[in-house]
Coordinates of C-alpha atoms in Angstrom, one line a residue:
M1 CA 59.7 53.0 77.1
L2 CA 59.9 49.2 77.5
K3 CA 57.4 46.8 76.0
Y4 CA 56.8 43.4 77.4
L5 CA 54.8 40.3 76.4
S6 CA 51.6 39.3 78.1
V7 CA 49.4 36.3 77.3
G8 CA 45.7 36.8 76.8
K9 CA 42.9 34.3 77.3
D10 CA 43.1 33.3 73.7
G11 CA 46.7 32.1 74.3
L12 CA 48.3 34.6 72.0
A13 CA 51.3 36.5 73.2
T14 CA 50.9 40.3 72.9
Y15 CA 53.2 43.2 73.5
I16 CA 52.1 45.7 76.2
M17 CA 53.7 49.1 76.9
A18 CA 54.9 49.1 80.5
S19 CA 53.1 52.4 81.1
Q20 CA 50.2 51.8 78.7
N21 CA 48.7 48.5 79.6
Q22 CA 46.0 48.6 77.0
R23 CA 48.2 49.0 73.9
K24 CA 48.6 45.6 72.3
I25 CA 50.4 44.2 69.2
N26 CA 49.7 40.6 68.4
M27 CA 52.4 38.1 67.8
Y28 CA 52.3 35.2 65.4
Y29 CA 52.6 32.3 67.9
S30 CA 51.3 31.4 71.3
E31 CA 53.6 31.7 74.3
D32 CA 53.5 27.9 74.7
V33 CA 55.0 27.4 71.2
V34 CA 57.7 30.0 71.8
E35 CA 58.6 28.5 75.1
E36 CA 58.7 24.9 73.7
V37 CA 61.2 26.1 71.0
R38 CA 63.3 27.9 73.5
Q39 CA 63.4 25.0 75.9
R40 CA 64.5 22.6 73.1
S41 CA 67.2 25.0 71.8
D42 CA 70.1 24.8 74.3
I43 CA 71.8 28.2 74.2
V44 CA 75.3 26.8 74.8
D45 CA 75.0 24.4 71.8
I46 CA 73.5 27.1 69.6
I47 CA 76.1 29.9 70.4
S48 CA 79.1 27.5 70.4
S49 CA 78.2 26.7 66.7
Y50 CA 79.0 30.4 66.0
I51 CA 81.8 31.3 68.3
S52 CA 84.4 29.4 70.5
L53 CA 83.3 29.0 74.1
K54 CA 85.3 27.7 77.1
K55 CA 84.0 26.4 80.4
S56 CA 84.4 28.8 83.2
G57 CA 82.8 27.8 86.5
S58 CA 79.1 27.2 85.9
S59 CA 79.1 29.3 82.7
Y60 CA 81.0 29.5 79.4
L61 CA 83.2 32.4 78.2
G62 CA 84.2 33.6 74.8
L63 CA 85.0 36.7 72.7
C64 CA 82.0 38.8 72.1
P65 CA 80.8 38.6 68.5
F66 CA 79.1 42.0 68.8
H67 CA 82.2 44.1 69.5
N68 CA 85.9 43.9 69.1
E69 CA 87.7 42.6 72.3
K70 CA 90.9 40.8 73.2
T71 CA 89.8 39.5 76.6
P72 CA 86.7 37.3 76.7
S73 CA 83.8 39.0 78.4
F74 CA 81.0 37.2 76.7
S75 CA 79.3 34.9 79.2
V76 CA 76.8 32.1 78.3
S77 CA 74.8 30.5 81.1
G78 CA 73.4 27.0 80.5
G79 CA 71.5 27.2 83.7
K80 CA 69.8 30.5 83.0
Q81 CA 69.7 29.9 79.2
M82 CA 70.9 33.4 78.5
Y83 CA 74.1 35.2 77.4
Y84 CA 75.5 38.6 78.5
C85 CA 78.6 40.6 77.5
F86 CA 80.1 42.4 80.4
G87 CA 82.0 44.5 77.8
C88 CA 79.4 46.0 75.6
G89 CA 76.2 45.0 77.4
A90 CA 74.7 42.8 74.7
G91 CA 72.5 40.1 76.2
G92 CA 69.4 38.0 75.8
N93 CA 68.3 34.5 75.2
V94 CA 68.7 32.1 72.3
F95 CA 66.2 34.1 70.2
T96 CA 68.0 37.4 70.8
F97 CA 71.3 35.9 69.8
L98 CA 70.0 34.7 66.4
M99 CA 68.2 38.0 65.8
E100 CA 71.3 40.0 66.5
Y101 CA 73.9 37.7 64.9
E102 CA 72.0 36.7 61.8
N103 CA 70.0 40.0 61.5
L104 CA 66.7 38.2 61.7
T105 CA 63.2 39.2 62.9
F106 CA 61.8 37.3 66.0
P107 CA 59.6 35.1 63.8
E108 CA 62.5 34.2 61.5
A109 CA 64.7 33.3 64.5
L110 CA 61.9 31.3 66.0
E111 CA 61.3 29.4 62.8
Q112 CA 65.0 28.7 62.3
L113 CA 65.3 27.3 65.8
A114 CA 62.1 25.3 65.5
G115 CA 63.4 23.7 62.4
Q116 CA 66.6 22.7 64.1
A117 CA 64.7 21.4 67.2
G118 CA 62.1 19.5 65.2
V119 CA 59.2 21.6 66.5
A120 CA 56.3 21.9 64.1
L121 CA 55.0 25.4 64.1
P122 CA 51.2 26.2 63.7
E123 CA 49.9 28.6 61.1
K124 CA 50.5 32.2 61.9
D125 CA 47.5 33.6 63.7
S126 CA 47.7 37.3 63.5
S127 CA 49.6 40.3 62.3
G128 CA 51.5 43.2 63.9
E129 CA 54.8 45.0 63.9
D130 CA 56.8 41.9 63.5
R131 CA 54.5 40.8 60.7
E132 CA 54.9 44.1 59.0
K133 CA 58.7 44.0 59.2
R134 CA 58.8 40.4 58.0
D135 CA 56.5 41.3 55.0
M136 CA 58.7 44.2 54.2
R137 CA 61.8 42.0 54.2
E138 CA 60.2 39.5 52.0
R139 CA 59.0 42.2 49.5
I140 CA 62.5 43.7 49.4
L141 CA 64.0 40.3 48.8
E142 CA 61.5 39.8 45.9
I143 CA 62.5 43.2 44.4
Y144 CA 66.2 42.3 44.6
K145 CA 65.5 39.0 42.9
L146 CA 63.6 40.7 40.1
A147 CA 66.4 43.3 39.9
A148 CA 69.1 40.7 39.6
N149 CA 67.2 38.9 36.8
Y150 CA 66.6 42.2 35.1
F151 CA 70.3 43.2 35.2
Y152 CA 71.3 39.8 33.9
A153 CA 68.9 40.1 31.0
K154 CA 70.1 43.6 30.2
L155 CA 73.7 42.3 30.1
N156 CA 72.7 39.8 27.5
S157 CA 70.7 42.2 25.4
A158 CA 71.7 44.7 22.7
R159 CA 72.0 47.4 25.3
G160 CA 74.5 45.4 27.3
V161 CA 77.0 44.8 24.5
E162 CA 79.7 47.1 25.9
A163 CA 79.4 45.7 29.5
K164 CA 79.5 42.1 28.2
R165 CA 82.6 43.0 26.1
Y166 CA 84.2 44.4 29.3
L167 CA 83.7 41.1 31.2
L168 CA 84.9 39.0 28.3
E169 CA 88.0 41.1 28.0
R170 CA 88.6 40.5 31.7
Q171 CA 88.8 36.8 30.6
L172 CA 85.6 35.7 32.3
S173 CA 83.8 32.8 30.7
E174 CA 80.1 32.7 29.9
Q175 CA 79.7 30.0 32.6
T176 CA 81.4 32.2 35.2
I177 CA 79.2 35.2 34.3
R178 CA 76.1 33.0 34.7
H179 CA 77.4 31.4 37.9
F180 CA 77.8 34.8 39.6
G181 CA 74.7 36.3 38.0
L182 CA 76.6 39.3 36.7
G183 CA 74.5 41.9 35.0
Y184 CA 74.2 45.4 33.6
S185 CA 72.3 48.5 34.7
D186 CA 71.1 50.5 31.7
K187 CA 72.3 54.0 30.7
Y188 CA 68.8 55.3 31.3
S189 CA 68.8 56.6 34.9
N190 CA 65.3 55.4 35.7
D191 CA 65.2 52.2 33.8
L192 CA 64.9 49.8 36.7
Y193 CA 62.4 52.2 38.5
Q194 CA 60.0 52.1 35.6
Y195 CA 60.3 48.3 35.4
M196 CA 59.4 48.0 39.1
K197 CA 56.5 50.4 38.8
K198 CA 55.1 48.2 36.0
K199 CA 55.4 45.2 38.3
G200 CA 53.1 47.0 40.7
F201 CA 55.5 48.2 43.5
D202 CA 54.7 51.6 45.0
D203 CA 57.3 54.2 46.1
T204 CA 56.9 53.4 49.8
I205 CA 58.4 49.9 49.4
L206 CA 60.9 51.0 46.6
N207 CA 62.3 53.7 48.9
Q208 CA 63.2 51.0 51.4
T209 CA 65.3 49.0 49.0
G210 CA 68.3 51.3 48.6
L211 CA 68.0 50.7 44.8
F212 CA 66.5 54.1 44.0
T213 CA 66.8 57.8 44.8
F214 CA 63.9 60.1 45.3
H215 CA 64.2 63.9 44.8
E216 CA 61.3 66.3 45.2
K217 CA 62.5 68.3 42.1
H218 CA 63.9 65.5 39.8
G219 CA 61.6 62.7 40.8
A220 CA 62.7 59.0 41.2
G221 CA 65.7 57.4 39.6
D222 CA 68.0 54.4 39.8
K223 CA 70.9 54.3 42.2
F224 CA 72.8 52.1 39.7
W225 CA 73.0 53.0 36.0
N226 CA 75.5 52.3 33.3
R227 CA 77.4 49.8 35.5
V228 CA 78.4 46.2 35.5
M229 CA 76.4 44.7 38.3
F230 CA 77.6 42.2 40.9
P231 CA 74.8 40.6 42.9
I232 CA 75.7 40.1 46.6
M233 CA 74.0 37.1 48.2
D234 CA 73.4 35.9 51.7
R235 CA 74.3 32.4 52.9
N236 CA 71.0 31.1 51.5
S237 CA 71.9 32.5 48.1
R238 CA 69.3 35.2 48.2
V239 CA 70.3 38.5 46.5
I240 CA 70.5 41.1 49.3
A241 CA 72.6 43.9 47.7
F242 CA 74.5 44.9 44.6
G243 CA 78.0 46.2 43.8
G244 CA 78.3 48.2 40.5
R245 CA 81.4 48.9 38.4
V246 CA 81.0 52.0 36.3
M247 CA 81.4 51.8 32.5
G248 CA 83.5 54.8 31.6
D249 CA 85.3 57.3 33.7
A250 CA 82.5 58.4 36.1
K251 CA 83.0 58.4 39.9
P252 CA 82.9 56.5 42.0
K253 CA 84.4 53.6 40.2
Y254 CA 82.6 51.1 42.4
L255 CA 79.2 51.8 44.0
N256 CA 77.7 49.6 46.6
S257 CA 74.2 49.2 48.0
P258 CA 73.4 51.0 51.3
E259 CA 72.4 49.0 54.4
T260 CA 68.8 48.0 54.4
L261 CA 66.5 45.6 56.3
I262 CA 68.0 42.7 54.4
F263 CA 71.7 43.9 54.2
D264 CA 74.3 44.5 56.8
K265 CA 77.7 44.8 55.1
S266 CA 79.6 44.1 58.3
R267 CA 78.0 40.7 58.7
N268 CA 78.3 39.4 55.1
L269 CA 81.1 38.5 52.7
Y270 CA 81.0 38.4 48.9
G271 CA 81.1 34.8 47.6
L272 CA 80.4 33.2 51.0
N273 CA 77.2 31.7 49.6
F274 CA 79.4 29.3 47.6
V275 CA 81.1 28.0 50.7
H276 CA 79.5 25.0 52.3
G277 CA 80.5 23.3 55.5
K278 CA 83.8 23.6 57.4
L279 CA 86.7 24.0 55.1
S280 CA 89.9 22.3 56.3
H281 CA 92.0 23.9 53.5
G282 CA 91.0 27.4 54.6
I283 CA 89.3 30.5 53.1
I284 CA 91.0 33.2 51.0
I285 CA 90.0 36.8 51.7
C286 CA 90.4 39.2 48.8
E287 CA 89.6 42.9 48.4
G288 CA 87.3 43.0 45.4
Y289 CA 84.5 41.3 43.5
M290 CA 86.7 40.6 40.4
D291 CA 89.4 39.0 42.6
V292 CA 86.9 36.5 44.0
I293 CA 85.4 35.8 40.6
A294 CA 88.8 35.3 39.0
L295 CA 89.9 32.9 41.8
H296 CA 86.7 30.9 41.5
Q297 CA 87.1 30.6 37.8
A298 CA 90.6 29.3 38.4
G299 CA 89.3 26.6 40.8
F300 CA 89.8 28.4 44.1
T301 CA 86.2 28.3 45.2
N302 CA 87.1 29.1 48.8
A303 CA 87.7 32.8 48.0
V304 CA 85.5 35.6 49.5
A305 CA 85.8 39.4 49.8
S306 CA 84.6 42.1 52.3
L307 CA 81.9 44.4 50.9
G308 CA 83.4 47.8 50.1
T309 CA 84.4 48.4 53.7
A310 CA 87.1 47.6 56.2
F311 CA 87.1 44.1 57.5
T312 CA 85.1 43.7 60.8
S313 CA 85.2 41.6 63.9
Q314 CA 81.7 40.3 62.9
Q315 CA 83.1 39.0 59.6
A316 CA 86.0 37.4 61.5
S317 CA 83.5 35.5 63.7
L318 CA 81.5 34.6 60.6
L319 CA 84.6 33.1 59.0
K320 CA 85.4 31.0 62.1
R321 CA 82.2 29.1 61.5
Y322 CA 83.6 27.9 58.1
T323 CA 87.3 27.4 58.7
D324 CA 90.2 27.6 61.2
T325 CA 92.6 29.1 58.7
V326 CA 92.3 32.2 56.6
Y327 CA 94.6 33.4 53.8
L328 CA 94.8 37.1 53.4
C329 CA 95.2 38.0 49.7
Y330 CA 94.8 41.8 49.7
D331 CA 96.3 44.0 47.0
S332 CA 100.1 44.5 47.3
D333 CA 99.9 48.3 47.5
G334 CA 99.9 50.4 50.6
A335 CA 96.1 50.3 51.1
G336 CA 96.2 46.5 50.8
V337 CA 99.0 46.2 53.4
K338 CA 97.0 48.5 55.8
A339 CA 93.9 46.4 55.3
A340 CA 95.9 43.2 56.1
L341 CA 97.3 44.7 59.3
R342 CA 93.8 45.7 60.4
A343 CA 92.3 42.3 59.7
I344 CA 95.0 40.1 61.3
P345 CA 94.3 40.9 65.0
M346 CA 90.5 40.6 64.5
L347 CA 90.9 37.1 62.9
K348 CA 93.3 36.0 65.7
E349 CA 90.8 37.2 68.3
A350 CA 88.2 35.0 66.6
G351 CA 90.5 32.0 67.0
V352 CA 91.5 31.8 63.4
T353 CA 95.0 31.0 62.1
V354 CA 96.1 33.7 59.7
R355 CA 98.6 33.5 56.8
V356 CA 99.4 36.1 54.1
I357 CA 99.7 35.4 50.4
R358 CA 102.3 37.6 48.7
M359 CA 101.3 38.8 45.2
Q360 CA 104.5 40.7 44.2
P361 CA 105.3 41.7 41.6
Y362 CA 101.5 41.7 40.7
K363 CA 98.9 43.9 42.3
D364 CA 96.1 41.4 43.0
P365 CA 95.0 37.8 42.5
D366 CA 93.1 38.6 39.2
E367 CA 96.3 40.1 37.7
F368 CA 98.5 37.3 39.1
I369 CA 96.5 34.5 37.6
K370 CA 96.2 36.2 34.2
Q371 CA 100.0 36.7 34.0
L372 CA 101.0 33.4 35.5
S373 CA 98.6 30.5 36.3
A374 CA 96.4 28.8 38.8
E375 CA 99.3 26.4 39.5
E376 CA 101.6 29.3 40.4
F377 CA 98.9 30.8 42.7
Q378 CA 98.7 27.5 44.5
K379 CA 102.4 27.6 45.1
R380 CA 101.9 31.1 46.7
I381 CA 99.2 29.6 49.0
D382 CA 101.5 26.8 50.0
S383 CA 104.3 29.3 50.9
A384 CA 102.0 31.8 52.5
Q385 CA 103.7 33.7 55.3
N386 CA 102.9 33.4 58.9
S387 CA 100.9 36.5 59.9
F388 CA 103.3 37.3 62.8
F389 CA 106.4 37.4 60.5
Y390 CA 104.4 39.3 57.9
E391 CA 103.7 42.0 60.6
I392 CA 107.4 42.0 61.6
D393 CA 108.5 42.4 57.9
I394 CA 106.2 45.3 57.4
L395 CA 107.3 46.8 60.7
K396 CA 111.0 46.5 59.6
R397 CA 110.4 48.8 56.7
D398 CA 110.1 51.7 59.1
Y399 CA 113.6 51.3 60.5
N400 CA 117.1 51.5 59.3
M401 CA 118.6 48.2 60.5
D402 CA 122.1 49.5 60.0
D403 CA 121.6 52.2 62.6
P404 CA 121.9 50.9 66.2
E405 CA 119.3 53.2 67.6
E406 CA 116.8 52.4 64.9
K407 CA 117.4 48.7 65.2
T408 CA 116.9 48.9 69.0
K409 CA 113.5 50.6 68.4
F410 CA 112.6 47.8 66.0
M411 CA 113.5 45.2 68.6
N412 CA 111.3 46.9 71.2
E413 CA 108.4 47.0 68.8
A414 CA 108.9 43.3 68.0
A415 CA 109.1 42.4 71.7
G416 CA 105.7 44.1 72.2
K417 CA 104.1 42.1 69.4
C418 CA 105.3 38.9 71.1
L419 CA 103.0 39.7 74.0
T420 CA 100.0 39.2 71.8
F421 CA 100.5 35.4 72.3
E422 CA 98.7 34.5 75.5
N423 CA 99.9 30.9 75.5
E424 CA 103.4 30.8 77.0
I425 CA 104.6 27.8 74.8
E426 CA 103.4 29.5 71.6
R427 CA 105.0 32.8 72.7
N428 CA 108.4 31.1 73.4
N429 CA 108.2 29.3 70.0
Y430 CA 107.7 32.7 68.2
M431 CA 110.4 34.4 70.2
E432 CA 112.9 31.6 69.4
A433 CA 112.0 31.8 65.7
F434 CA 112.4 35.6 65.7
C435 CA 115.8 35.3 67.3
R436 CA 117.0 32.7 64.7
E437 CA 115.7 35.0 61.9
Y438 CA 117.4 38.2 63.2
G439 CA 120.5 36.7 64.9
V440 CA 119.5 37.8 68.4
R441 CA 120.5 36.0 71.6
T442 CA 117.3 34.2 72.8
E443 CA 117.8 35.1 76.5
D444 CA 118.4 38.8 75.7
F445 CA 115.2 39.0 73.6
K446 CA 113.2 37.1 76.2
Q447 CA 114.4 39.6 78.8
L448 CA 113.2 42.5 76.6
V449 CA 109.8 40.8 76.2
R450 CA 109.5 40.4 80.0
H451 CA 110.4 44.1 80.5
H452 CA 107.6 45.1 78.1
A453 CA 105.2 42.7 79.9
A454 CA 106.0 44.3 83.3
R455 CA 105.5 47.8 81.9
M456 CA 102.1 46.8 80.3
A457 CA 101.0 45.2 83.5
G458 CA 101.6 48.4 85.4
I459 CA 99.6 50.4 82.8
T460 CA 96.8 47.9 82.9
Y461 CA 96.7 48.0 86.8
Q462 CA 96.4 51.8 86.8
R463 CA 93.7 51.7 84.2
L464 CA 91.7 49.0 86.1
K465 CA 92.2 51.0 89.3
K466 CA 90.8 54.1 87.6
D467 CA 87.9 52.2 86.1
G468 CA 87.2 50.6 89.5
K469 CA 86.9 54.1 91.1
K470 CA 84.7 55.2 88.2
R471 CA 82.4 52.2 88.7
E472 CA 82.4 52.8 92.4
K473 CA 81.3 56.4 91.9
Q474 CA 78.6 55.3 89.5
G475 CA 77.4 52.7 91.9
K476 CA 77.0 55.3 94.7
E477 CA 75.0 57.5 92.4
D478 CA 72.7 54.7 91.4
G479 CA 72.7 52.5 94.5
T480 CA 69.0 51.7 94.5
Q481 CA 69.0 50.5 91.0
R482 CA 72.0 48.3 91.7
I483 CA 70.2 46.7 94.7
Q484 CA 67.2 46.0 92.6
G485 CA 69.3 44.3 90.0
I486 CA 71.3 42.2 92.6
L487 CA 68.1 41.1 94.3
L488 CA 66.6 39.9 91.1
T489 CA 69.8 38.1 90.2
W490 CA 69.8 36.4 93.6
L491 CA 66.2 35.3 93.3
S492 CA 66.8 34.0 89.8
E493 CA 69.7 31.9 91.0
D494 CA 68.2 30.7 94.3
L495 CA 64.5 30.0 94.3
S496 CA 64.7 29.1 98.1
L497 CA 65.1 32.8 98.8
Y498 CA 61.7 33.7 97.3
D499 CA 59.4 32.7 100.1
T500 CA 61.5 34.8 102.5
V501 CA 61.9 37.9 100.3
K502 CA 58.3 38.1 99.2
K503 CA 57.2 38.7 102.8
Y504 CA 58.9 42.1 102.7
I505 CA 59.4 43.0 99.1
R506 CA 56.6 42.8 96.4
P507 CA 56.9 43.8 92.7
G508 CA 55.4 47.2 93.5
D509 CA 58.4 48.0 95.8
F510 CA 60.8 47.9 92.8
L511 CA 61.0 51.6 91.9
D512 CA 62.3 51.7 88.3
E513 CA 61.6 50.1 84.9
P514 CA 62.4 47.5 83.8
Y515 CA 63.1 46.2 87.3
R516 CA 59.4 46.4 88.3
T517 CA 58.2 44.6 85.2
I518 CA 60.8 41.9 85.5
A519 CA 60.0 41.5 89.2
D520 CA 56.3 41.1 88.4
M521 CA 57.0 38.3 85.9
L522 CA 59.7 36.7 88.2
Y523 CA 57.3 36.6 91.2
E524 CA 54.6 35.1 89.0
Q525 CA 57.0 32.3 87.9
A526 CA 58.2 31.7 91.4
D527 CA 54.6 31.3 92.6
G528 CA 54.4 28.5 90.0
G529 CA 57.5 26.8 91.5
S530 CA 60.3 27.6 89.1
I531 CA 62.1 30.6 87.6
A532 CA 63.2 30.8 83.9
P533 CA 65.0 34.1 83.2
A534 CA 65.3 33.3 79.5
K535 CA 61.5 33.1 79.3
I536 CA 61.2 36.5 80.9
I537 CA 63.7 37.9 78.3
S538 CA 61.5 36.6 75.5
C539 CA 58.7 38.9 76.9
F540 CA 60.6 42.0 75.8
E541 CA 60.2 43.3 72.3
S542 CA 63.5 44.7 71.0
K543 CA 67.0 43.4 71.2
E544 CA 68.0 46.5 73.2
E545 CA 65.3 45.8 75.8
Q546 CA 66.3 42.2 76.0
S547 CA 69.9 43.2 76.5
V548 CA 68.9 45.4 79.4
A549 CA 66.9 42.5 80.9
A550 CA 69.8 40.1 80.5
G551 CA 72.1 42.6 82.2
I552 CA 69.8 42.7 85.2
F553 CA 70.0 38.9 85.6
N554 CA 73.8 38.9 85.2
R555 CA 74.8 41.4 87.8
R556 CA 78.4 40.6 88.9
V557 CA 78.1 40.2 92.7
K558 CA 80.8 39.4 95.2
E559 CA 80.3 35.7 96.0
V560 CA 79.1 35.3 99.6
K561 CA 79.4 31.7 100.8
E562 CA 79.0 32.1 104.6
T563 CA 75.3 32.0 105.6
G564 CA 75.8 34.9 108.1
E565 CA 77.3 37.2 105.5
R566 CA 74.6 36.3 103.0
E567 CA 71.9 37.1 105.5
K568 CA 73.6 40.4 106.3
A569 CA 73.7 41.4 102.7
L570 CA 70.1 40.3 102.1
N571 CA 68.9 42.3 105.1
E572 CA 70.7 45.4 103.9
M573 CA 69.3 45.1 100.4
V574 CA 65.7 44.5 101.6
K575 CA 65.8 47.3 104.1
T576 CA 67.3 49.8 101.6
L577 CA 64.8 48.9 98.9
K578 CA 61.8 48.8 101.2
K579 CA 62.7 52.2 102.7
A580 CA 63.1 53.8 99.3
S581 CA 59.8 52.3 98.2
L582 CA 58.0 53.7 101.4
D583 CA 59.7 57.1 100.9
K584 CA 58.4 57.3 97.4
R585 CA 54.9 56.3 98.4
S586 CA 54.9 58.8 101.2
R587 CA 55.7 61.6 98.8
E588 CA 52.7 60.6 96.6
I589 CA 49.9 60.3 99.2
T590 CA 47.9 63.0 101.0
D591 CA 45.7 60.9 103.2
I592 CA 46.8 61.3 106.8
A593 CA 45.7 57.7 107.8
Q594 CA 47.7 56.2 105.0
L595 CA 50.7 58.4 105.8
Q596 CA 50.6 57.3 109.4
K597 CA 50.6 53.7 108.3
L598 CA 53.7 54.2 106.2
I599 CA 55.5 55.8 109.1
E600 CA 54.7 52.7 111.2
E601 CA 56.1 50.4 108.4
K602 CA 59.3 52.5 108.4
K603 CA 59.7 52.0 112.1
K604 CA 59.3 48.2 111.7
L605 CA 62.2 48.2 109.2
E606 CA 64.6 49.2 112.0
H607 CA 64.0 45.8 113.7
L608 CA 63.7 43.7 110.6
H609 CA 65.9 40.7 110.5
I610 CA 65.6 38.0 107.7
T611 CA 66.9 34.5 108.4
I612 CA 68.0 32.3 105.5
Q613 CA 66.9 28.8 106.0
E614 CA 69.6 26.2 105.0

């Protein structure tokens, strides 16, 4: 059930259930304050600081940061001050974007934008669901800060001697250990739990941190024990999670924090808190904590690592904010090669240039620097391989190049990879470089690439044709909802239609939620002389609900320029929606007089003709 914002006489914004108008949950700030921050935060400027956008008509297009895609379907409208992805359906206004991208609550997003826009926020007036969530986040952050300090103290105590010896034997200096806040979790399996209980935290909040396990039979215990601890920090250097390396032979060797209110592993990178500003010399991506720490100690403070999981498109978009070039420095074993091959396309899609650092004969950067030196590692950076030729070299391992059939298969695979370059000049440059490397006639190879392009175009056409029929079928099944969405889109884009449409269609004629709620707010705005879709989106509580609302305002409609065609389309939509509304009402009433009145209204629809004034 959707919740939307209303504004009371006291000026405070409150959430109201669409079907339960009396249920209210107070917000922190008045609607006027929220709207001032929104109006002073241009959505194009804000989003373009996170992802690359290109002008496309009246809007801007880019690769969606919320799902993996090759063709831009993420649209940002400066006029409507909203975004919408036609691929995954994510959408909203500037607040929604920050909440989704940065994993913030609404008040946190509001406060961040207010700070950037120079808007002074009043004291928070009330409490509610957002306040509870914010308080929970702050308390979890406090617990993680205490835990990090506790682990650090344990490392430097008598109980941490073995762990400290391990780190020193890994050739980490005292300064490096302190810089990264490394620590130790005691052998006692409820050591941290007892410490937190003494600090006054109850089990309800401790259970939300991911630091403890709770068993009905065995009671509470620590998730991490007898491990070297690696604090994971966000971009504001707040501890949000831990990684733990076991002391001994227990499994798993490395254990990581689960996702919590403050930690989303797909949107964070270990060591990124030490990166400040845009780095022209690039960022190095490693596999593990120790690789990052060893590189930083050797002077390469631009090293980061993913967090115990496969590299994600969100992490690629995050890196784009800090650099245009990424150096992959994964382990040289099979798993490292697979990880590199997965990461390359995601980084390219985010608009990042990718190069691969070769570690052979050593396994990882930590081992490389120990055996050689920082100077030798810099040489490897300087000679890092172009990601395309790295992929080609890995591909070649699967074929016997002395066998004509095998070599032909390899050439076909290579030709297919050339099609990943959308820019024709760039594609030609790579094809020519490939031909020089492998002694192939350029024209022959280009012909092979064209053959693959034609074949892929045919497959794409058939898929689009199939998808089109599927959408057409869905549209027929849900025609009234589509009309409701299109009509709201038209009204939001052309206020001049409002006076004409409102004579025949009122908010109550919209049959479904959230169309009816949105129509009610849109009509109220239009009566005031202007329509602000982004303001309406702010009235919905969750990111999911805001995405639904944004989708309604971003219906892809065939452009109708001729006035006559536009009138025809508008008349059909109004008649269809009004008839559906009257049909619904006729099924719900039992009074004969009212039923007769509805029948008369239906008859009038047959002769309805709306004229659009130019």
